[in-house]
mmCIF file of C-alpha atoms in Angstrom:
data_model
loop_
_atom_site.group_PDB
_atom_site.id
_atom_site.type_symbol
_atom_site.label_atom_id
_atom_site.label_comp_id
_atom_site.label_asym_id
_atom_site.label_seq_id
_atom_site.Cartn_x
_atom_site.Cartn_y
_atom_site.Cartn_z
ATOM 1 C CA MET A 94 -20.845 -20.836 0.564
ATOM 2 C CA VAL A 95 -20.260 -17.139 1.158
ATOM 3 C CA ASP A 96 -23.280 -14.864 1.058
ATOM 4 C CA ARG A 97 -23.160 -12.905 -2.216
ATOM 5 C CA SER A 98 -24.313 -9.603 -0.691
ATOM 6 C CA ARG A 99 -21.557 -9.736 1.940
ATOM 7 C CA LEU A 100 -18.982 -10.425 -0.766
ATOM 8 C CA VAL A 101 -20.214 -7.535 -2.925
ATOM 9 C CA ASN A 102 -20.269 -5.240 0.106
ATOM 10 C CA PHE A 103 -16.706 -6.248 1.025
ATOM 11 C CA PHE A 104 -15.323 -5.576 -2.464
ATOM 12 C CA SER A 105 -17.273 -2.339 -2.936
ATOM 13 C CA THR A 106 -15.890 -1.030 0.354
ATOM 14 C CA LYS A 107 -12.345 -1.994 -0.618
ATOM 15 C CA CYS A 108 -12.738 -0.402 -4.061
ATOM 16 C CA PHE A 109 -14.075 2.781 -2.472
ATOM 17 C CA TYR A 110 -11.090 3.084 -0.151
ATOM 18 C CA ALA A 111 -8.629 2.313 -2.955
ATOM 19 C CA LEU A 112 -10.148 4.908 -5.282
ATOM 20 C CA PHE A 113 -10.405 7.448 -2.480
ATOM 21 C CA SER A 114 -6.745 7.041 -1.568
ATOM 22 C CA ILE A 115 -5.660 7.283 -5.226
ATOM 23 C CA PHE A 116 -7.650 10.394 -6.115
ATOM 24 C CA PHE A 117 -7.308 12.283 -2.851
ATOM 25 C CA SER A 118 -3.723 11.552 -1.955
ATOM 26 C CA LEU A 119 -1.517 14.421 -0.878
ATOM 27 C CA SER A 120 1.986 14.999 -2.096
ATOM 28 C CA ALA A 121 4.452 14.616 0.753
ATOM 29 C CA ASN A 122 8.014 15.877 0.726
ATOM 30 C CA ALA A 123 9.350 14.202 3.830
ATOM 31 C CA GLN A 124 12.872 14.790 5.047
ATOM 32 C CA CYS A 125 14.535 14.524 8.387
ATOM 33 C CA ALA A 126 15.793 17.781 9.904
ATOM 34 C CA MET A 127 19.444 16.930 9.263
ATOM 35 C CA CYS A 128 18.845 16.143 5.579
ATOM 36 C CA ARG A 129 16.849 19.322 5.133
ATOM 37 C CA ALA A 130 19.585 21.437 6.697
ATOM 38 C CA ALA A 131 22.319 19.776 4.629
ATOM 39 C CA LEU A 132 20.420 20.189 1.373
ATOM 40 C CA ALA A 133 19.002 23.673 1.935
ATOM 41 C CA GLY A 134 19.640 26.186 -0.794
ATOM 42 C CA ASP A 135 19.086 26.570 -4.502
ATOM 43 C CA SER A 136 22.290 24.851 -5.592
ATOM 44 C CA ASN A 137 21.292 21.447 -4.216
ATOM 45 C CA VAL A 138 17.926 20.980 -5.933
ATOM 46 C CA LYS A 139 18.894 17.756 -7.733
ATOM 47 C CA LYS A 140 20.423 16.293 -4.572
ATOM 48 C CA ALA A 141 17.314 17.193 -2.571
ATOM 49 C CA GLU A 142 15.079 15.471 -5.126
ATOM 50 C CA ALA A 143 17.324 12.402 -5.028
ATOM 51 C CA VAL A 144 17.133 12.279 -1.231
ATOM 52 C CA ASN A 145 13.324 12.584 -1.371
ATOM 53 C CA ASP A 146 13.146 9.757 -3.907
ATOM 54 C CA GLY A 147 15.366 7.614 -1.694
ATOM 55 C CA ILE A 148 13.146 8.246 1.314
ATOM 56 C CA VAL A 149 10.042 7.239 -0.656
ATOM 57 C CA TYR A 150 11.821 4.119 -1.933
ATOM 58 C CA LEU A 151 12.760 3.094 1.602
ATOM 59 C CA MET A 152 9.207 3.781 2.778
ATOM 60 C CA VAL A 153 7.593 1.581 0.087
ATOM 61 C CA ILE A 154 9.599 -1.587 0.822
ATOM 62 C CA PRO A 155 7.918 -2.425 4.181
ATOM 63 C CA TYR A 156 4.465 -1.981 2.647
ATOM 64 C CA LEU A 157 5.350 -4.350 -0.185
ATOM 65 C CA LEU A 158 6.615 -6.925 2.311
ATOM 66 C CA VAL A 159 3.417 -6.715 4.357
ATOM 67 C CA ALA A 160 1.346 -7.077 1.169
ATOM 68 C CA LEU A 161 3.387 -10.110 0.126
ATOM 69 C CA ILE A 162 2.898 -11.750 3.517
ATOM 70 C CA GLY A 163 -0.833 -11.001 3.293
ATOM 71 C CA VAL A 164 -1.079 -12.645 -0.133
ATOM 72 C CA LEU A 165 0.817 -15.708 1.086
ATOM 73 C CA ILE A 166 -1.450 -16.055 4.126
ATOM 74 C CA TYR A 167 -4.517 -15.663 1.903
ATOM 75 C CA ARG A 168 -3.293 -18.378 -0.471
ATOM 76 C CA MET A 169 -2.510 -20.676 2.446
ATOM 77 C CA TYR A 170 -5.999 -20.090 3.858
ATOM 78 C CA GLN A 171 -7.615 -20.768 0.491
ATOM 79 C CA SER A 172 -5.655 -23.994 -0.048
ATOM 80 C CA LYS A 173 -6.647 -25.268 3.410
ATOM 81 C CA LYS A 174 -10.248 -24.360 2.657
ATOM 82 C CA LYS A 175 -10.203 -26.336 -0.597
ATOM 83 C CA LYS A 176 -8.637 -29.369 1.108
ATOM 84 C CA ALA A 177 -11.349 -29.327 3.788
ATOM 85 C CA GLU A 178 -14.108 -29.494 1.157
#
């Protein structure tokens, strides 16, 4: 059986980091140099916002895949642990 204090410490640390990253996150407007040069100017504001949204969308996908793999590994570990008991 897992020690309760270690479990509470683990979850409190994870909650702290999650809350810290939510409340103290910085807004990032990332663009490559070529995209920035092509979209520079006041007439391309909507296009620039669309490009920024596309960049964020492409950036999120790998993180979701890693999270999915982590959940699957966790479930596999838990099912093996239950079978061993």
